[in-house]
Amino acid sequence: QASSGSRPIASPRTLTQSPLRERASQAFLSCLSRRQSSRNVPSYGPRAVAASKTIRAALGIPEGDVTVCFIGRFAPQKMPELVVETARELGELRHPSTFLFMGNGPMEGQIQDLIASYGLQSRCRWLGWLPYDKALAYLAASDIMLLPSRYEGLPYVALEAQAVGAVPVLTAVPGSSDAVIPDVTAIAVPFGDVEAMASAIVKLSDSDLRERMAASGREFVSSQFSAAHMARQIEAMYAGVLAVPGKPDESAFGPTIPVPEYDQPTRSEE
């Protein structure tokens, strides 16, 4: 209930009226569009291909190598040490691949030491933290994006990778699985399975397969994660909630998840 002197809060009945609902929808769509355009995800085409070749040459990546990118926070949740272990596994297989490491975090020193201890300096390129546009350019220059996380929310990097044509290889954990179509736009592997990650990269060495999955990924992201599509989905959810005043449509939220009861902490425990 609105406090004295404040603007009245719109009721469910008012919100379902067409003019107000349409204005709210357009404002929300405009907000999302501005946020999405500020990300400046590069388009995929001849210029992007040329830029990728320039980046690979500047990094000294041998022609014909499969370029694998890790981009994110160097922290336990992301499991960056598994990227190094995968690079080592592929090195033992004499697989032609180069790994890019982008980001920062508390495990930076540990990961750099691990690369050195395995003698993988010639196979790895340490790029550190980069501005967003530059990081995206390096991601677009990669063939594969490797994400071995323990868990995720909705990993934007998986969406961005698909948008620029880098095929994700990621762990089949909640969050990550929502950002891709396994076996169509990405390859999902069991958590912690270095051999499976290496095998997925070897599989994606087939350029025809990689290009098909990359094309599917670009289509998936552009159709399902555009500002307009997300705005309409959220609008539809609110429309379902407001369909019956005082009684939300529970189907709009998906399946009900039971919430366990906890004892309230005493003040001393707080």
Short mmCIF file of C-alpha atoms in Angstrom, two decimals:
data_model
loop_
_atom_site.label_atom_id
_atom_site.label_comp_id
_atom_site.label_asym_id
_atom_site.label_seq_id
_atom_site.Cartn_x
_atom_site.Cartn_y
_atom_site.Cartn_z
CA GLN A 1 0.00 0.00 0.00
CA ALA A 2 1.40 3.41 -0.96
CA SER A 3 2.53 5.70 1.83
CA SER A 4 1.02 9.15 2.20
CA GLY A 5 2.16 11.50 -0.54
CA SER A 6 3.64 8.80 -2.78
CA ARG A 7 2.37 7.82 -6.20
CA PRO A 8 -0.25 5.05 -6.08
CA ILE A 9 0.89 1.56 -6.98
CA ALA A 10 -0.79 0.14 -10.08
CA SER A 11 -3.15 -2.72 -9.35
CA PRO A 12 -3.12 -5.99 -11.32
CA ARG A 13 -6.34 -4.90 -13.02
CA THR A 14 -4.73 -1.59 -14.07
CA LEU A 15 -1.58 -3.31 -15.36
CA THR A 16 -3.58 -5.59 -17.62
CA GLN A 17 -5.15 -2.61 -19.36
CA SER A 18 -3.68 -2.36 -22.85
CA PRO A 19 -2.24 1.23 -23.03
CA LEU A 20 -0.30 1.02 -19.75
CA ARG A 21 0.88 -2.51 -20.44
CA GLU A 22 2.11 -1.53 -23.90
CA ARG A 23 4.04 1.49 -22.54
CA ALA A 24 5.64 -0.66 -19.83
CA SER A 25 6.55 -3.30 -22.41
CA GLN A 26 8.14 -0.76 -24.75
CA ALA A 27 10.11 0.85 -21.91
CA PHE A 28 11.41 -2.53 -20.78
CA LEU A 29 12.33 -3.52 -24.33
CA SER A 30 14.16 -0.21 -24.83
CA CYS A 31 16.14 -0.74 -21.63
CA LEU A 32 17.19 -4.25 -22.66
CA SER A 33 18.09 -3.10 -26.16
CA ARG A 34 20.38 -0.38 -24.81
CA ARG A 35 22.09 -2.86 -22.51
CA GLN A 36 22.54 -5.41 -25.29
CA SER A 37 23.86 -2.88 -27.81
CA SER A 38 26.37 -1.61 -25.25
CA ARG A 39 27.88 -5.09 -25.22
CA ASN A 40 28.82 -4.60 -28.88
CA VAL A 41 29.08 -8.29 -29.78
CA PRO A 42 30.89 -8.35 -33.14
CA SER A 43 29.11 -9.67 -36.21
CA TYR A 44 30.41 -12.80 -37.92
CA GLY A 45 31.47 -12.30 -41.51
CA PRO A 46 34.46 -11.76 -43.83
CA ARG A 47 35.82 -8.87 -41.75
CA ALA A 48 35.60 -10.93 -38.55
CA VAL A 49 37.42 -13.83 -40.24
CA ALA A 50 40.18 -11.50 -41.42
CA ALA A 51 40.52 -9.99 -37.93
CA SER A 52 40.75 -13.48 -36.41
CA LYS A 53 43.61 -14.40 -38.75
CA THR A 54 45.44 -11.21 -37.79
CA ILE A 55 45.02 -11.95 -34.07
CA ARG A 56 46.23 -15.54 -34.43
CA ALA A 57 49.28 -14.40 -36.39
CA ALA A 58 50.09 -11.74 -33.77
CA LEU A 59 49.92 -14.38 -31.03
CA GLY A 60 52.21 -16.71 -32.96
CA ILE A 61 49.59 -19.46 -33.20
CA PRO A 62 50.76 -22.04 -35.76
CA GLU A 63 48.57 -22.21 -38.85
CA GLY A 64 46.30 -25.24 -38.59
CA ASP A 65 46.22 -25.28 -34.78
CA VAL A 66 42.84 -25.51 -33.05
CA THR A 67 42.61 -22.45 -30.80
CA VAL A 68 40.98 -23.09 -27.42
CA CYS A 69 40.03 -20.16 -25.21
CA PHE A 70 39.38 -19.92 -21.47
CA ILE A 71 37.91 -16.56 -20.52
CA GLY A 72 36.69 -15.82 -17.01
CA ARG A 73 37.65 -15.45 -13.39
CA PHE A 74 40.58 -17.52 -12.18
CA ALA A 75 38.80 -18.89 -9.13
CA PRO A 76 37.87 -22.35 -7.74
CA GLN A 77 34.32 -22.20 -9.14
CA LYS A 78 35.65 -21.93 -12.71
CA MET A 79 38.22 -24.75 -12.28
CA PRO A 80 40.87 -23.13 -14.55
CA GLU A 81 43.40 -25.79 -13.53
CA LEU A 82 41.38 -28.27 -15.60
CA VAL A 83 42.07 -26.16 -18.68
CA VAL A 84 45.79 -26.62 -18.07
CA GLU A 85 45.30 -30.35 -17.48
CA THR A 86 43.41 -30.55 -20.78
CA ALA A 87 46.24 -28.73 -22.57
CA ARG A 88 48.67 -31.24 -21.06
CA GLU A 89 46.52 -34.17 -22.16
CA LEU A 90 46.40 -32.85 -25.73
CA GLY A 91 50.14 -32.23 -25.65
CA GLU A 92 50.72 -35.87 -24.80
CA LEU A 93 48.51 -36.78 -27.75
CA ARG A 94 50.56 -34.39 -29.93
CA HIS A 95 47.35 -32.66 -30.90
CA PRO A 96 47.89 -29.36 -32.76
CA SER A 97 46.20 -26.90 -30.39
CA THR A 98 46.94 -23.58 -28.69
CA PHE A 99 45.26 -22.35 -25.50
CA LEU A 100 44.42 -18.72 -24.69
CA PHE A 101 43.95 -17.66 -21.06
CA MET A 102 42.00 -14.43 -20.45
CA GLY A 103 40.82 -12.99 -17.14
CA ASN A 104 42.09 -12.45 -13.63
CA GLY A 105 41.46 -13.69 -10.11
CA PRO A 106 43.04 -15.26 -7.04
CA MET A 107 44.33 -18.35 -8.88
CA GLU A 108 46.33 -16.49 -11.55
CA GLY A 109 49.72 -17.28 -10.02
CA GLN A 110 48.78 -20.92 -9.39
CA ILE A 111 47.68 -21.41 -12.99
CA GLN A 112 50.79 -19.74 -14.41
CA ASP A 113 52.97 -21.97 -12.19
CA LEU A 114 51.08 -25.05 -13.36
CA ILE A 115 51.59 -24.14 -17.01
CA ALA A 116 55.33 -23.70 -16.36
CA SER A 117 55.64 -26.93 -14.35
CA TYR A 118 54.16 -28.91 -17.25
CA GLY A 119 56.35 -27.10 -19.80
CA LEU A 120 53.31 -25.85 -21.71
CA GLN A 121 54.50 -22.30 -22.38
CA SER A 122 54.72 -22.90 -26.14
CA ARG A 123 51.17 -24.26 -26.19
CA CYS A 124 49.61 -21.53 -24.00
CA ARG A 125 49.18 -17.76 -24.40
CA TRP A 126 48.58 -15.75 -21.22
CA LEU A 127 46.56 -12.62 -22.06
CA GLY A 128 45.35 -11.64 -18.58
CA TRP A 129 42.53 -9.15 -18.11
CA LEU A 130 41.39 -7.39 -21.27
CA PRO A 131 38.78 -4.70 -22.02
CA TYR A 132 35.47 -6.18 -23.10
CA ASP A 133 35.72 -5.42 -26.83
CA LYS A 134 39.27 -6.75 -27.06
CA ALA A 135 38.37 -9.89 -25.10
CA LEU A 136 35.50 -10.52 -27.51
CA ALA A 137 37.84 -10.13 -30.47
CA TYR A 138 40.15 -12.80 -29.03
CA LEU A 139 37.15 -15.00 -28.30
CA ALA A 140 36.01 -14.61 -31.91
CA ALA A 141 39.51 -15.62 -33.03
CA SER A 142 39.16 -18.89 -31.12
CA ASP A 143 37.70 -22.11 -32.44
CA ILE A 144 36.55 -23.45 -29.07
CA MET A 145 35.63 -21.91 -25.70
CA LEU A 146 36.40 -24.22 -22.76
CA LEU A 147 34.37 -23.75 -19.54
CA PRO A 148 34.99 -26.49 -16.92
CA SER A 149 33.00 -24.82 -14.11
CA ARG A 150 31.69 -26.51 -10.97
CA TYR A 151 28.42 -24.56 -11.40
CA GLU A 152 27.08 -21.50 -13.19
CA GLY A 153 24.14 -19.14 -13.13
CA LEU A 154 23.65 -18.33 -16.80
CA PRO A 155 27.18 -18.05 -18.23
CA TYR A 156 27.19 -15.05 -20.57
CA VAL A 157 30.54 -16.20 -21.93
CA ALA A 158 28.86 -19.29 -23.40
CA LEU A 159 26.29 -17.08 -25.15
CA GLU A 160 28.98 -14.69 -26.37
CA ALA A 161 31.11 -17.57 -27.62
CA GLN A 162 28.22 -18.91 -29.69
CA ALA A 163 27.43 -15.41 -30.97
CA VAL A 164 30.94 -15.03 -32.40
CA GLY A 165 31.35 -18.59 -33.67
CA ALA A 166 33.48 -20.23 -30.95
CA VAL A 167 32.01 -23.63 -30.06
CA PRO A 168 31.63 -24.15 -26.29
CA VAL A 169 32.96 -27.25 -24.58
CA LEU A 170 31.58 -27.07 -21.07
CA THR A 171 30.65 -29.15 -18.07
CA ALA A 172 27.10 -30.52 -17.87
CA VAL A 173 26.21 -28.60 -14.72
CA PRO A 174 23.16 -26.46 -13.89
CA GLY A 175 23.37 -23.09 -15.58
CA SER A 176 25.83 -24.05 -18.29
CA SER A 177 23.38 -26.54 -19.80
CA ASP A 178 20.77 -23.75 -20.11
CA ALA A 179 23.05 -21.62 -22.27
CA VAL A 180 23.61 -24.15 -25.09
CA ILE A 181 21.99 -27.00 -27.00
CA PRO A 182 24.19 -30.02 -26.24
CA ASP A 183 25.49 -31.79 -29.34
CA VAL A 184 24.01 -29.09 -31.55
CA THR A 185 25.67 -25.81 -30.52
CA ALA A 186 28.11 -27.18 -27.93
CA ILE A 187 29.61 -30.30 -26.40
CA ALA A 188 28.78 -30.94 -22.73
CA VAL A 189 31.08 -33.20 -20.70
CA PRO A 190 30.94 -34.64 -17.17
CA PHE A 191 32.34 -32.36 -14.49
CA GLY A 192 36.02 -32.90 -13.79
CA ASP A 193 36.58 -35.24 -16.75
CA VAL A 194 39.78 -34.02 -18.41
CA GLU A 195 39.83 -36.90 -20.90
CA ALA A 196 36.29 -36.04 -22.02
CA MET A 197 37.27 -32.39 -22.53
CA ALA A 198 40.32 -33.40 -24.54
CA SER A 199 38.23 -35.84 -26.60
CA ALA A 200 35.67 -33.11 -27.33
CA ILE A 201 38.42 -30.80 -28.58
CA VAL A 202 39.84 -33.58 -30.76
CA LYS A 203 36.33 -34.19 -32.13
CA LEU A 204 35.96 -30.49 -32.93
CA SER A 205 39.22 -30.55 -34.88
CA ASP A 206 36.95 -31.56 -37.75
CA SER A 207 36.46 -28.11 -39.28
CA ASP A 208 33.22 -29.10 -41.04
CA LEU A 209 31.64 -30.24 -37.76
CA ARG A 210 32.92 -27.17 -35.99
CA GLU A 211 31.49 -24.84 -38.61
CA ARG A 212 28.08 -26.56 -38.47
CA MET A 213 27.94 -26.26 -34.69
CA ALA A 214 29.17 -22.66 -34.84
CA ALA A 215 26.41 -21.76 -37.32
CA SER A 216 23.81 -23.45 -35.09
CA GLY A 217 25.15 -21.54 -32.09
CA ARG A 218 24.87 -18.17 -33.81
CA GLU A 219 21.29 -18.94 -34.81
CA PHE A 220 20.41 -20.18 -31.31
CA VAL A 221 21.71 -17.07 -29.56
CA SER A 222 20.24 -14.59 -32.05
CA SER A 223 16.79 -16.21 -31.87
CA GLN A 224 16.57 -17.06 -28.16
CA PHE A 225 18.67 -14.42 -26.39
CA SER A 226 18.00 -11.19 -28.28
CA ALA A 227 16.71 -8.24 -26.27
CA ALA A 228 13.33 -8.44 -28.04
CA HIS A 229 12.89 -12.16 -27.38
CA MET A 230 13.84 -11.90 -23.70
CA ALA A 231 11.55 -8.92 -23.19
CA ARG A 232 8.61 -10.81 -24.70
CA GLN A 233 9.34 -13.84 -22.50
CA ILE A 234 9.37 -11.75 -19.34
CA GLU A 235 6.24 -9.91 -20.46
CA ALA A 236 4.51 -13.25 -21.02
CA MET A 237 5.48 -14.39 -17.54
CA TYR A 238 4.01 -11.26 -15.95
CA ALA A 239 0.91 -11.59 -18.10
CA GLY A 240 0.45 -15.11 -16.75
CA VAL A 241 0.87 -13.89 -13.17
CA LEU A 242 -1.67 -11.11 -13.69
CA ALA A 243 -4.18 -13.25 -15.60
CA VAL A 244 -6.28 -13.89 -12.47
CA PRO A 245 -6.11 -11.06 -9.89
CA GLY A 246 -4.99 -12.44 -6.55
CA LYS A 247 -4.19 -15.89 -7.97
CA PRO A 248 -0.95 -16.10 -10.00
CA ASP A 249 -0.74 -18.62 -12.80
CA GLU A 250 1.83 -21.04 -11.35
CA SER A 251 2.59 -22.53 -14.77
CA ALA A 252 4.34 -19.26 -15.66
CA PHE A 253 7.08 -20.12 -13.16
CA GLY A 254 7.69 -23.75 -14.19
CA PRO A 255 7.75 -26.64 -11.70
CA THR A 256 7.43 -25.91 -8.01
CA ILE A 257 10.63 -26.50 -6.03
CA PRO A 258 10.08 -27.42 -2.35
CA VAL A 259 11.83 -25.09 0.06
CA PRO A 260 13.15 -26.68 3.28
CA GLU A 261 12.22 -25.13 6.61
CA TYR A 262 14.99 -23.84 8.83
CA ASP A 263 14.94 -22.87 12.48
CA GLN A 264 15.17 -19.16 12.95
CA PRO A 265 18.55 -18.21 14.45
CA THR A 266 18.61 -16.71 17.90
CA ARG A 267 20.10 -13.24 18.29
CA SER A 268 23.29 -14.73 19.72
CA GLU A 269 23.67 -16.96 16.62
CA GLU A 270 23.18 -13.97 14.34
#
